[in-house]
mmCIF file of C-alpha atoms in Angstrom:
data_model
loop_
_atom_site.group_PDB
_atom_site.id
_atom_site.type_symbol
_atom_site.label_atom_id
_atom_site.label_comp_id
_atom_site.label_asym_id
_atom_site.label_seq_id
_atom_site.Cartn_x
_atom_site.Cartn_y
_atom_site.Cartn_z
ATOM 1 C CA MET W 1 -23.811 -32.351 19.773
ATOM 2 C CA VAL W 2 -20.721 -30.568 21.121
ATOM 3 C CA GLN W 3 -16.992 -31.048 20.700
ATOM 4 C CA ALA W 4 -13.923 -29.212 21.964
ATOM 5 C CA VAL W 5 -11.250 -28.308 19.412
ATOM 6 C CA PHE W 6 -7.783 -26.991 20.216
ATOM 7 C CA ASP W 7 -6.732 -25.006 17.124
ATOM 8 C CA ARG W 8 -2.951 -25.310 17.417
ATOM 9 C CA ASP W 9 -2.056 -23.139 14.415
ATOM 10 C CA PHE W 10 -4.846 -20.557 14.923
ATOM 11 C CA ASN W 11 -6.274 -20.944 11.406
ATOM 12 C CA TYR W 12 -9.646 -22.554 12.163
ATOM 13 C CA ALA W 13 -11.649 -19.624 10.768
ATOM 14 C CA TYR W 14 -9.730 -19.853 7.482
ATOM 15 C CA SER W 15 -9.404 -23.548 6.797
ATOM 16 C CA GLY W 16 -11.212 -25.354 9.608
ATOM 17 C CA ARG W 17 -9.708 -28.116 11.684
ATOM 18 C CA GLY W 18 -6.520 -29.531 10.274
ATOM 19 C CA PRO W 19 -3.415 -31.587 10.983
ATOM 20 C CA GLY W 20 -2.093 -31.096 14.505
ATOM 21 C CA ASP W 21 -5.377 -29.854 15.963
ATOM 22 C CA VAL W 22 -6.556 -31.740 19.054
ATOM 23 C CA LEU W 23 -10.169 -32.868 19.480
ATOM 24 C CA SER W 24 -12.401 -34.215 22.180
ATOM 25 C CA ARG W 25 -14.936 -36.926 21.570
ATOM 26 C CA VAL W 26 -18.367 -35.701 20.485
ATOM 27 C CA ALA W 27 -20.822 -35.386 23.361
ATOM 28 C CA THR W 28 -24.597 -34.952 23.371
ATOM 29 C CA VAL W 29 -26.241 -32.071 25.221
ATOM 30 C CA ARG W 30 -30.022 -31.605 25.533
ATOM 31 C CA ILE W 31 -30.686 -27.885 25.854
ATOM 32 C CA GLY W 32 -33.192 -27.026 28.566
ATOM 33 C CA GLU W 33 -32.651 -30.159 30.582
ATOM 34 C CA THR W 34 -30.846 -30.053 33.892
ATOM 35 C CA THR W 35 -27.569 -31.799 33.494
ATOM 36 C CA SER W 36 -24.400 -32.162 35.449
ATOM 37 C CA ALA W 37 -21.269 -30.322 34.395
ATOM 38 C CA LEU W 38 -20.006 -31.505 31.042
ATOM 39 C CA SER W 39 -16.391 -32.578 30.777
ATOM 40 C CA LEU W 40 -14.684 -32.620 27.395
ATOM 41 C CA GLU W 41 -11.197 -34.096 27.266
ATOM 42 C CA LEU W 42 -8.843 -33.339 24.372
ATOM 43 C CA THR W 43 -7.675 -36.791 23.339
ATOM 44 C CA ASP W 44 -7.450 -37.118 19.548
ATOM 45 C CA VAL W 45 -4.837 -35.432 17.351
ATOM 46 C CA ILE W 46 -5.650 -34.970 13.677
ATOM 47 C CA PRO W 47 -2.797 -36.672 11.798
ATOM 48 C CA GLU W 48 -0.568 -34.930 9.291
ATOM 49 C CA LEU W 49 -1.592 -35.319 5.675
ATOM 50 C CA ALA W 50 0.542 -37.542 3.504
ATOM 51 C CA PRO W 51 2.437 -35.684 0.758
ATOM 52 C CA TRP W 52 0.151 -34.680 -2.109
ATOM 53 C CA HIS W 53 -2.975 -35.530 -0.137
ATOM 54 C CA GLY W 54 -5.746 -33.033 0.508
ATOM 55 C CA PRO W 55 -8.644 -33.371 2.961
ATOM 56 C CA TRP W 56 -10.516 -35.122 0.133
ATOM 57 C CA GLY W 57 -7.789 -37.753 -0.391
ATOM 58 C CA PRO W 58 -4.823 -38.186 -2.750
ATOM 59 C CA VAL W 59 -4.406 -35.712 -5.605
ATOM 60 C CA ALA W 60 -3.954 -38.583 -8.053
ATOM 61 C CA PRO W 61 -3.524 -42.369 -8.129
ATOM 62 C CA PRO W 62 0.012 -43.499 -7.164
ATOM 63 C CA GLU W 63 1.224 -44.222 -10.692
ATOM 64 C CA GLU W 64 0.002 -40.849 -12.000
ATOM 65 C CA LEU W 65 1.180 -38.986 -8.918
ATOM 66 C CA ALA W 66 4.780 -40.039 -9.504
ATOM 67 C CA PHE W 67 4.662 -38.511 -12.992
ATOM 68 C CA ILE W 68 3.083 -35.295 -11.654
ATOM 69 C CA GLN W 69 5.790 -34.955 -9.015
ATOM 70 C CA GLN W 70 8.540 -35.460 -11.608
ATOM 71 C CA ASN W 71 7.375 -32.284 -13.328
ATOM 72 C CA THR W 72 6.654 -30.231 -10.205
ATOM 73 C CA ARG W 73 9.234 -28.628 -7.920
ATOM 74 C CA PRO W 74 8.613 -27.371 -4.376
ATOM 75 C CA LEU W 75 9.293 -23.683 -3.820
ATOM 76 C CA THR W 76 10.407 -22.066 -0.568
ATOM 77 C CA VAL W 77 12.009 -18.620 -0.610
ATOM 78 C CA PRO W 78 12.856 -16.981 2.753
ATOM 79 C CA SER W 79 11.872 -13.311 2.905
ATOM 80 C CA GLU W 80 13.968 -10.795 4.824
ATOM 81 C CA ARG W 81 11.240 -8.167 4.475
ATOM 82 C CA LEU W 82 8.505 -10.353 5.912
ATOM 83 C CA GLY W 83 10.861 -11.671 8.575
ATOM 84 C CA ARG W 84 11.558 -8.141 9.780
ATOM 85 C CA PHE W 85 7.844 -7.337 9.827
ATOM 86 C CA TRP W 86 6.858 -10.419 11.844
ATOM 87 C CA GLY W 87 10.017 -10.823 13.909
ATOM 88 C CA ARG W 88 10.400 -14.465 12.890
ATOM 89 C CA PRO W 89 11.369 -16.409 9.760
ATOM 90 C CA ILE W 90 8.769 -16.130 6.987
ATOM 91 C CA SER W 91 8.975 -17.765 3.565
ATOM 92 C CA LEU W 92 7.088 -17.479 0.306
ATOM 93 C CA ASN W 93 5.947 -20.970 -0.574
ATOM 94 C CA GLY W 94 4.458 -22.752 -3.538
ATOM 95 C CA LEU W 95 5.149 -25.073 -6.447
ATOM 96 C CA VAL W 96 6.770 -24.683 -9.856
ATOM 97 C CA VAL W 97 5.412 -26.688 -12.783
ATOM 98 C CA THR W 98 7.620 -26.905 -15.859
ATOM 99 C CA PRO W 99 6.922 -28.286 -19.345
ATOM 100 C CA LEU W 100 7.382 -32.038 -19.652
ATOM 101 C CA ASP W 101 10.451 -31.604 -21.895
ATOM 102 C CA TYR W 102 12.017 -28.882 -19.712
ATOM 103 C CA ASP W 103 15.141 -30.898 -18.868
ATOM 104 C CA GLN W 104 15.699 -31.911 -22.499
ATOM 105 C CA THR W 105 15.863 -28.374 -23.894
ATOM 106 C CA GLN W 106 17.618 -25.084 -23.186
ATOM 107 C CA ASP W 107 14.776 -22.795 -24.242
ATOM 108 C CA ARG W 108 13.951 -19.749 -22.140
ATOM 109 C CA LEU W 109 10.221 -19.598 -21.457
ATOM 110 C CA PRO W 110 7.508 -17.168 -20.356
ATOM 111 C CA VAL W 111 6.401 -17.554 -16.753
ATOM 112 C CA VAL W 112 2.949 -17.398 -15.140
ATOM 113 C CA TYR W 113 2.574 -16.466 -11.467
ATOM 114 C CA PHE W 114 -0.700 -18.028 -10.267
ATOM 115 C CA THR W 115 -2.366 -17.698 -6.875
ATOM 116 C CA HIS W 116 -5.469 -19.328 -5.418
ATOM 117 C CA GLY W 117 -8.662 -17.886 -3.947
ATOM 118 C CA PHE W 118 -9.963 -17.651 -0.384
ATOM 119 C CA GLY W 119 -9.792 -21.000 1.403
ATOM 120 C CA GLY W 120 -6.965 -22.274 -0.796
ATOM 121 C CA GLY W 121 -3.451 -23.250 0.189
ATOM 122 C CA MET W 122 -0.789 -25.800 -0.621
ATOM 123 C CA ALA W 123 -3.331 -28.622 -0.975
ATOM 124 C CA SER W 124 -5.314 -26.712 -3.606
ATOM 125 C CA LEU W 125 -2.093 -25.722 -5.376
ATOM 126 C CA GLN W 126 -1.110 -29.393 -5.577
ATOM 127 C CA ASP W 127 -4.450 -30.067 -7.244
ATOM 128 C CA THR W 128 -3.750 -27.194 -9.667
ATOM 129 C CA ALA W 129 -0.290 -28.620 -10.390
ATOM 130 C CA ALA W 130 -1.803 -32.021 -11.124
ATOM 131 C CA GLY W 131 -4.268 -30.430 -13.539
ATOM 132 C CA LEU W 132 -1.517 -28.537 -15.330
ATOM 133 C CA VAL W 133 0.601 -31.667 -15.774
ATOM 134 C CA ARG W 134 -2.420 -33.544 -17.133
ATOM 135 C CA GLN W 135 -3.070 -30.772 -19.652
ATOM 136 C CA MET W 136 0.612 -30.773 -20.648
ATOM 137 C CA LYS W 137 0.550 -34.526 -21.110
ATOM 138 C CA ALA W 138 -2.531 -34.145 -23.313
ATOM 139 C CA GLY W 139 -0.614 -31.618 -25.418
ATOM 140 C CA VAL W 140 -3.174 -28.806 -25.007
ATOM 141 C CA LEU W 141 -0.990 -26.238 -23.190
ATOM 142 C CA PRO W 142 1.751 -23.994 -24.590
ATOM 143 C CA ARG W 143 5.242 -24.252 -23.123
ATOM 144 C CA LEU W 144 5.149 -22.035 -20.045
ATOM 145 C CA ILE W 145 6.673 -22.131 -16.569
ATOM 146 C CA TRP W 146 3.965 -22.000 -13.890
ATOM 147 C CA VAL W 147 4.781 -20.610 -10.432
ATOM 148 C CA LEU W 148 1.903 -21.536 -8.096
ATOM 149 C CA LEU W 149 1.956 -19.237 -5.065
ATOM 150 C CA ASP W 150 0.473 -19.957 -1.637
ATOM 151 C CA GLN W 151 -1.133 -16.775 -0.291
ATOM 152 C CA SER W 152 -2.869 -18.360 2.701
ATOM 153 C CA GLY W 153 -2.310 -17.755 6.399
ATOM 154 C CA PRO W 154 -4.241 -17.553 9.672
ATOM 155 C CA MET W 155 -5.406 -14.015 8.780
ATOM 156 C CA GLY W 156 -6.853 -15.263 5.485
ATOM 157 C CA THR W 157 -5.486 -14.503 2.012
ATOM 158 C CA HIS W 158 -2.930 -11.689 1.945
ATOM 159 C CA GLU W 159 -3.460 -10.872 -1.769
ATOM 160 C CA PHE W 160 0.266 -10.112 -2.251
ATOM 161 C CA ALA W 161 -0.441 -6.586 -1.057
ATOM 162 C CA ASP W 162 1.830 -4.499 1.184
ATOM 163 C CA SER W 163 -0.613 -4.491 4.075
ATOM 164 C CA LEU W 164 -0.274 -2.742 7.433
ATOM 165 C CA ASN W 165 -1.509 -5.953 9.066
ATOM 166 C CA ASN W 166 -0.087 -8.788 6.932
ATOM 167 C CA GLY W 167 3.235 -7.223 5.969
ATOM 168 C CA PRO W 168 4.987 -6.405 2.678
ATOM 169 C CA TRP W 169 3.910 -9.379 0.584
ATOM 170 C CA GLY W 170 3.965 -7.446 -2.685
ATOM 171 C CA ALA W 171 7.528 -6.257 -2.127
ATOM 172 C CA ALA W 172 8.560 -9.765 -1.064
ATOM 173 C CA LEU W 173 7.108 -11.262 -4.245
ATOM 174 C CA THR W 174 8.509 -8.727 -6.694
ATOM 175 C CA GLN W 175 11.883 -8.045 -5.073
ATOM 176 C CA GLU W 176 12.745 -11.378 -3.465
ATOM 177 C CA LEU W 177 10.875 -14.264 -5.069
ATOM 178 C CA ILE W 178 10.881 -13.235 -8.737
ATOM 179 C CA PRO W 179 14.685 -12.799 -8.855
ATOM 180 C CA VAL W 180 15.041 -16.291 -7.366
ATOM 181 C CA ILE W 181 12.728 -17.747 -10.016
ATOM 182 C CA ASP W 182 14.709 -16.004 -12.760
ATOM 183 C CA ASP W 183 17.955 -17.426 -11.342
ATOM 184 C CA ARG W 184 16.723 -20.993 -10.789
ATOM 185 C CA PHE W 185 14.681 -21.449 -13.954
ATOM 186 C CA ARG W 186 15.095 -20.609 -17.617
ATOM 187 C CA THR W 187 12.664 -17.717 -17.711
ATOM 188 C CA GLN W 188 12.811 -15.041 -20.378
ATOM 189 C CA ARG W 189 13.418 -12.388 -17.675
ATOM 190 C CA ARG W 190 11.334 -9.673 -19.288
ATOM 191 C CA ARG W 191 8.069 -7.966 -18.431
ATOM 192 C CA ASN W 192 6.122 -9.079 -21.503
ATOM 193 C CA ALA W 193 6.902 -12.717 -20.759
ATOM 194 C CA ARG W 194 5.926 -12.486 -17.054
ATOM 195 C CA PHE W 195 2.226 -12.819 -16.220
ATOM 196 C CA VAL W 196 0.023 -12.992 -13.143
ATOM 197 C CA MET W 197 -3.168 -15.028 -12.877
ATOM 198 C CA GLY W 198 -5.738 -15.923 -10.230
ATOM 199 C CA HIS W 199 -9.372 -16.658 -9.414
ATOM 200 C CA SER W 200 -11.652 -14.888 -6.911
ATOM 201 C CA SER W 201 -9.373 -13.452 -4.185
ATOM 202 C CA GLY W 202 -6.512 -14.616 -6.386
ATOM 203 C CA GLY W 203 -8.110 -12.669 -9.223
ATOM 204 C CA TRP W 204 -8.128 -9.489 -7.125
ATOM 205 C CA ALA W 205 -4.473 -10.146 -6.270
ATOM 206 C CA ALA W 206 -3.654 -10.516 -9.978
ATOM 207 C CA LEU W 207 -5.293 -7.178 -10.776
ATOM 208 C CA TRP W 208 -3.598 -5.455 -7.844
ATOM 209 C CA LEU W 209 -0.171 -6.766 -8.801
ATOM 210 C CA GLN W 210 -0.604 -5.691 -12.420
ATOM 211 C CA LEU W 211 -1.751 -2.191 -11.466
ATOM 212 C CA GLU W 212 0.810 -1.726 -8.680
ATOM 213 C CA TYR W 213 3.782 -3.282 -10.505
ATOM 214 C CA ALA W 214 2.966 -2.443 -14.113
ATOM 215 C CA ASP W 215 6.657 -2.329 -15.013
ATOM 216 C CA ILE W 216 7.212 -5.897 -13.751
ATOM 217 C CA PHE W 217 4.215 -7.843 -15.144
ATOM 218 C CA GLY W 218 3.189 -7.903 -18.780
ATOM 219 C CA GLY W 219 -0.409 -8.886 -18.170
ATOM 220 C CA ALA W 220 -2.971 -10.044 -15.627
ATOM 221 C CA TRP W 221 -5.543 -12.746 -16.342
ATOM 222 C CA ALA W 222 -8.074 -12.442 -13.507
ATOM 223 C CA THR W 223 -11.172 -14.602 -13.222
ATOM 224 C CA SER W 224 -14.109 -13.616 -10.993
ATOM 225 C CA PRO W 225 -11.969 -11.138 -9.039
ATOM 226 C CA ASP W 226 -13.173 -9.853 -5.666
ATOM 227 C CA TYR W 227 -14.779 -6.428 -5.419
ATOM 228 C CA SER W 228 -13.016 -3.762 -7.465
ATOM 229 C CA ASP W 229 -15.191 -0.779 -6.510
ATOM 230 C CA PHE W 230 -15.964 -0.068 -2.863
ATOM 231 C CA SER W 231 -18.981 2.000 -3.812
ATOM 232 C CA ASN W 232 -20.510 -1.359 -4.770
ATOM 233 C CA PHE W 233 -19.178 -3.803 -2.181
ATOM 234 C CA GLY W 234 -21.633 -6.659 -2.279
ATOM 235 C CA GLY W 235 -24.376 -4.179 -3.106
ATOM 236 C CA VAL W 236 -23.357 -1.726 -0.351
ATOM 237 C CA ASP W 237 -21.883 1.718 -1.017
ATOM 238 C CA LEU W 238 -19.079 1.931 1.545
ATOM 239 C CA THR W 239 -18.607 5.597 0.701
ATOM 240 C CA ALA W 240 -22.173 6.594 1.669
ATOM 241 C CA PRO W 241 -22.753 7.985 5.184
ATOM 242 C CA GLY W 242 -24.565 5.566 7.472
ATOM 243 C CA GLY W 243 -24.010 2.561 5.229
ATOM 244 C CA ARG W 244 -24.871 -0.857 6.608
ATOM 245 C CA MET W 245 -23.543 -4.219 5.506
ATOM 246 C CA LYS W 246 -25.830 -7.055 4.449
ATOM 247 C CA GLY W 247 -25.569 -10.753 5.266
ATOM 248 C CA LEU W 248 -24.757 -10.264 8.953
ATOM 249 C CA ASN W 249 -25.531 -13.883 9.843
ATOM 250 C CA PHE W 250 -22.562 -14.932 7.705
ATOM 251 C CA ALA W 251 -20.291 -12.412 9.439
ATOM 252 C CA ARG W 252 -21.504 -13.473 12.883
ATOM 253 C CA ALA W 253 -20.938 -17.142 12.066
ATOM 254 C CA GLU W 254 -17.357 -16.306 11.065
ATOM 255 C CA ALA W 255 -16.852 -14.511 14.373
ATOM 256 C CA VAL W 256 -17.876 -17.662 16.240
ATOM 257 C CA LEU W 257 -15.220 -19.666 14.394
ATOM 258 C CA GLY W 258 -12.427 -17.221 15.207
ATOM 259 C CA ALA W 259 -11.432 -13.601 15.657
ATOM 260 C CA TYR W 260 -9.679 -13.607 12.300
ATOM 261 C CA GLY W 261 -9.269 -15.690 9.164
ATOM 262 C CA GLY W 262 -12.835 -15.597 7.862
ATOM 263 C CA GLN W 263 -13.706 -13.909 4.576
ATOM 264 C CA ASN W 264 -14.669 -10.583 6.170
ATOM 265 C CA THR W 265 -11.685 -10.459 8.501
ATOM 266 C CA SER W 266 -9.443 -11.525 5.631
ATOM 267 C CA PHE W 267 -10.542 -8.434 3.694
ATOM 268 C CA GLU W 268 -9.893 -6.321 6.790
ATOM 269 C CA ALA W 269 -6.412 -7.776 7.274
ATOM 270 C CA VAL W 270 -5.491 -6.672 3.751
ATOM 271 C CA TRP W 271 -7.331 -3.366 3.451
ATOM 272 C CA SER W 272 -7.866 -1.924 6.940
ATOM 273 C CA PRO W 273 -5.585 0.241 9.066
ATOM 274 C CA ARG W 274 -4.468 -1.296 12.330
ATOM 275 C CA GLY W 275 -6.861 -0.742 15.215
ATOM 276 C CA SER W 276 -6.029 0.406 18.732
ATOM 277 C CA ASP W 277 -5.959 -3.232 19.870
ATOM 278 C CA GLY W 278 -3.281 -4.090 17.290
ATOM 279 C CA MET W 279 -5.738 -6.019 15.132
ATOM 280 C CA PRO W 280 -7.082 -4.948 11.724
ATOM 281 C CA ALA W 281 -9.742 -2.280 12.224
ATOM 282 C CA PRO W 282 -13.187 -3.782 11.504
ATOM 283 C CA LEU W 283 -15.041 -2.309 8.567
ATOM 284 C CA PHE W 284 -18.450 -2.744 10.202
ATOM 285 C CA ASP W 285 -20.141 -3.636 13.474
ATOM 286 C CA ARG W 286 -20.962 -7.342 13.426
ATOM 287 C CA GLU W 287 -24.215 -6.806 15.346
ATOM 288 C CA THR W 288 -25.684 -3.747 13.620
ATOM 289 C CA GLY W 289 -23.878 -3.832 10.264
ATOM 290 C CA LEU W 290 -23.039 -0.120 10.576
ATOM 291 C CA VAL W 291 -19.988 0.718 8.441
ATOM 292 C CA ASP W 292 -17.145 2.606 10.111
ATOM 293 C CA ALA W 293 -16.762 5.671 7.874
ATOM 294 C CA GLN W 294 -13.083 6.193 8.699
ATOM 295 C CA VAL W 295 -12.179 2.604 7.845
ATOM 296 C CA ALA W 296 -14.264 2.749 4.662
ATOM 297 C CA THR W 297 -12.457 5.941 3.617
ATOM 298 C CA TRP W 298 -9.114 4.230 4.189
ATOM 299 C CA TRP W 299 -10.212 1.311 2.047
ATOM 300 C CA ARG W 300 -11.381 3.644 -0.711
ATOM 301 C CA ASP W 301 -8.241 5.800 -0.674
ATOM 302 C CA HIS W 302 -5.729 2.935 -0.615
ATOM 303 C CA TRP W 303 -7.267 -0.210 -2.102
ATOM 304 C CA ASP W 304 -10.183 0.593 -4.402
ATOM 305 C CA LEU W 305 -9.097 -0.632 -7.848
ATOM 306 C CA THR W 306 -11.420 1.699 -9.743
ATOM 307 C CA GLU W 307 -9.987 4.688 -7.872
ATOM 308 C CA LYS W 308 -6.475 3.435 -8.547
ATOM 309 C CA VAL W 309 -7.278 3.198 -12.252
ATOM 310 C CA ARG W 310 -8.682 6.720 -12.347
ATOM 311 C CA ARG W 311 -5.675 8.129 -10.479
ATOM 312 C CA GLU W 312 -2.791 6.223 -12.052
ATOM 313 C CA TRP W 313 -3.695 4.636 -15.408
ATOM 314 C CA VAL W 314 -2.784 7.612 -17.585
ATOM 315 C CA ASN W 315 0.748 7.785 -16.177
ATOM 316 C CA ASN W 316 1.206 4.024 -16.654
ATOM 317 C CA ALA W 317 -0.756 3.618 -19.887
ATOM 318 C CA ALA W 318 2.298 2.479 -21.838
ATOM 319 C CA TYR W 319 2.481 -0.539 -19.533
ATOM 320 C CA LEU W 320 -1.206 -1.045 -18.744
ATOM 321 C CA ASP W 321 -2.981 -0.694 -22.072
ATOM 322 C CA GLY W 322 -3.902 -4.228 -23.132
ATOM 323 C CA ALA W 323 -2.539 -5.771 -19.918
ATOM 324 C CA ILE W 324 -5.805 -6.344 -18.001
ATOM 325 C CA HIS W 325 -7.869 -9.422 -18.890
ATOM 326 C CA VAL W 326 -10.957 -10.218 -16.808
ATOM 327 C CA VAL W 327 -13.310 -13.178 -17.231
ATOM 328 C CA VAL W 328 -16.400 -13.569 -15.036
ATOM 329 C CA GLY W 329 -19.658 -15.448 -15.189
ATOM 330 C CA GLU W 330 -22.867 -13.498 -15.722
ATOM 331 C CA ASN W 331 -24.447 -15.635 -12.978
ATOM 332 C CA ASP W 332 -21.660 -15.151 -10.422
ATOM 333 C CA GLU W 333 -23.041 -16.110 -7.009
ATOM 334 C CA PHE W 334 -21.361 -13.077 -5.382
ATOM 335 C CA ALA W 335 -22.398 -10.608 -8.120
ATOM 336 C CA LEU W 336 -18.753 -10.145 -9.062
ATOM 337 C CA ASP W 337 -19.842 -9.602 -12.647
ATOM 338 C CA ASP W 338 -21.290 -6.279 -11.456
ATOM 339 C CA SER W 339 -17.940 -5.450 -9.854
ATOM 340 C CA ALA W 340 -16.108 -6.301 -13.074
ATOM 341 C CA ARG W 341 -18.369 -3.923 -14.987
ATOM 342 C CA ASP W 342 -17.482 -1.184 -12.483
ATOM 343 C CA LEU W 343 -13.800 -1.766 -13.210
ATOM 344 C CA GLU W 344 -14.398 -1.848 -16.961
ATOM 345 C CA ARG W 345 -16.205 1.514 -16.778
ATOM 346 C CA ALA W 346 -13.329 3.000 -14.790
ATOM 347 C CA ILE W 347 -10.774 1.870 -17.391
ATOM 348 C CA THR W 348 -12.964 3.178 -20.208
ATOM 349 C CA SER W 349 -13.244 6.550 -18.409
ATOM 350 C CA VAL W 350 -9.472 7.049 -18.722
ATOM 351 C CA SER W 351 -9.420 5.803 -22.349
ATOM 352 C CA GLY W 352 -7.637 2.630 -21.315
ATOM 353 C CA ARG W 353 -7.655 -0.628 -23.255
ATOM 354 C CA ALA W 354 -8.546 -3.870 -21.483
ATOM 355 C CA SER W 355 -10.354 -7.148 -22.137
ATOM 356 C CA PHE W 356 -13.533 -8.042 -20.216
ATOM 357 C CA ARG W 357 -15.521 -11.202 -20.941
ATOM 358 C CA TYR W 358 -18.851 -12.034 -19.300
ATOM 359 C CA LEU W 359 -19.732 -15.705 -19.819
ATOM 360 C CA PRO W 360 -23.480 -16.423 -20.071
ATOM 361 C CA GLY W 361 -24.787 -19.072 -17.700
ATOM 362 C CA LYS W 362 -21.539 -19.334 -15.761
ATOM 363 C CA GLY W 363 -21.143 -18.809 -12.015
ATOM 364 C CA HIS W 364 -18.247 -18.428 -9.628
ATOM 365 C CA PHE W 365 -17.442 -22.118 -9.305
ATOM 366 C CA ASP W 366 -18.024 -23.519 -12.800
ATOM 367 C CA LEU W 367 -16.344 -20.736 -14.767
ATOM 368 C CA TYR W 368 -13.445 -22.874 -15.993
ATOM 369 C CA VAL W 369 -15.517 -25.899 -17.010
ATOM 370 C CA GLU W 370 -16.453 -26.708 -20.589
ATOM 371 C CA GLY W 371 -18.172 -30.039 -21.130
ATOM 372 C CA ASP W 372 -15.983 -32.740 -19.608
ATOM 373 C CA GLU W 373 -12.924 -30.455 -19.510
ATOM 374 C CA ARG W 374 -12.502 -29.206 -15.970
ATOM 375 C CA ALA W 375 -10.027 -26.393 -16.747
ATOM 376 C CA ALA W 376 -10.881 -25.395 -20.315
ATOM 377 C CA LEU W 377 -10.689 -21.683 -19.497
ATOM 378 C CA ARG W 378 -7.180 -22.094 -18.088
ATOM 379 C CA ARG W 379 -6.130 -23.657 -21.389
ATOM 380 C CA VAL W 380 -7.594 -20.726 -23.328
ATOM 381 C CA MET W 381 -5.894 -18.141 -21.135
ATOM 382 C CA ALA W 382 -2.563 -19.980 -21.280
ATOM 383 C CA TRP W 383 -2.537 -19.690 -25.071
ATOM 384 C CA GLU W 384 -3.432 -16.012 -24.796
ATOM 385 C CA MET W 385 -0.431 -15.447 -22.519
ATOM 386 C CA ALA W 386 1.888 -17.391 -24.796
ATOM 387 C CA ASP W 387 0.646 -15.389 -27.781
ATOM 388 C CA HIS W 388 1.199 -12.121 -25.902
ATOM 389 C CA ALA W 389 4.793 -13.095 -25.105
ATOM 390 C CA GLN W 390 5.447 -13.993 -28.742
ATOM 391 C CA ARG W 391 3.917 -10.783 -30.100
ATOM 392 C CA HIS W 392 5.829 -8.545 -27.668
ATOM 393 C CA PRO W 393 9.488 -9.621 -27.827
#
């Protein structure tokens, strides 16, 4: 079975076919048989999604959706820094979820900056917003402002890092978006009431932001964060001469879907220098798995979180001690519990204080679930953030 797809927004490798892409009808080809030339005509356009609809359908039934939208505000903040980098208008986008009584009070509140993992985007953030409003309605969340940040793009997830390939997303967040949030909403406008949170690639972003901008964020709550130590990158020591990556079939399949936007190329867009062709330099050869030592050294010197801890924690200890909170399942499908232990050892080596929790029986995708409660862990972490803000006025 074959089909032609015209990927109009060049993000097929990240999120697959989506609204605006143009498809042919599916045709049948029998390999090995002599056939005439096959003609595939692009005829069908994938329609735009209705507001608050994901590929799986509506986020909530109509009557509930109206209530969710009443307590959720769209967020679009143009970025001069990113615009200069890309030579075209670029905005930071997302959603803001406020407590249900926000308009009836004048209280200033702590704020949580949350970002999604690889494969996420505005549709997944809408689902997160719906879950937050449901938890608020059930009365199980503290009064916090939630800023849900979209970190997706054709290159993958940009991790809110100042990347040579993606642009200055960290500077745009901290210097452009946060001041707008503090002006538009009744935040407490202080470090110990400003938190960052994320899962998987969003978890790595949360750790990076806390370590890089320790004077801006009062704490990071990272769940199942991506690899912290590049001497143990999916079981491969990138610092060892002649290292070879594992799981090449996965990398090759991504290459078929697109030159960029898959998980491996997303890492490279964040962490690699720019190659001679203007694209992110590949970490490894997709056919042989051989790691490029120069690229691996660049990764290690600039983006390895354990190295960053060993180099910088002591000078920032007043901000960082007690600010890192990591939760990961002991059965994580990507062995990210091993990576978390690497980071914990690095923090311990500099006499730092941090919280690491390894949940027995939990994996990458069920970490937040407890019984029938889909986001029990989010509830627990929300109360921890609220308590931190109260204890550190």
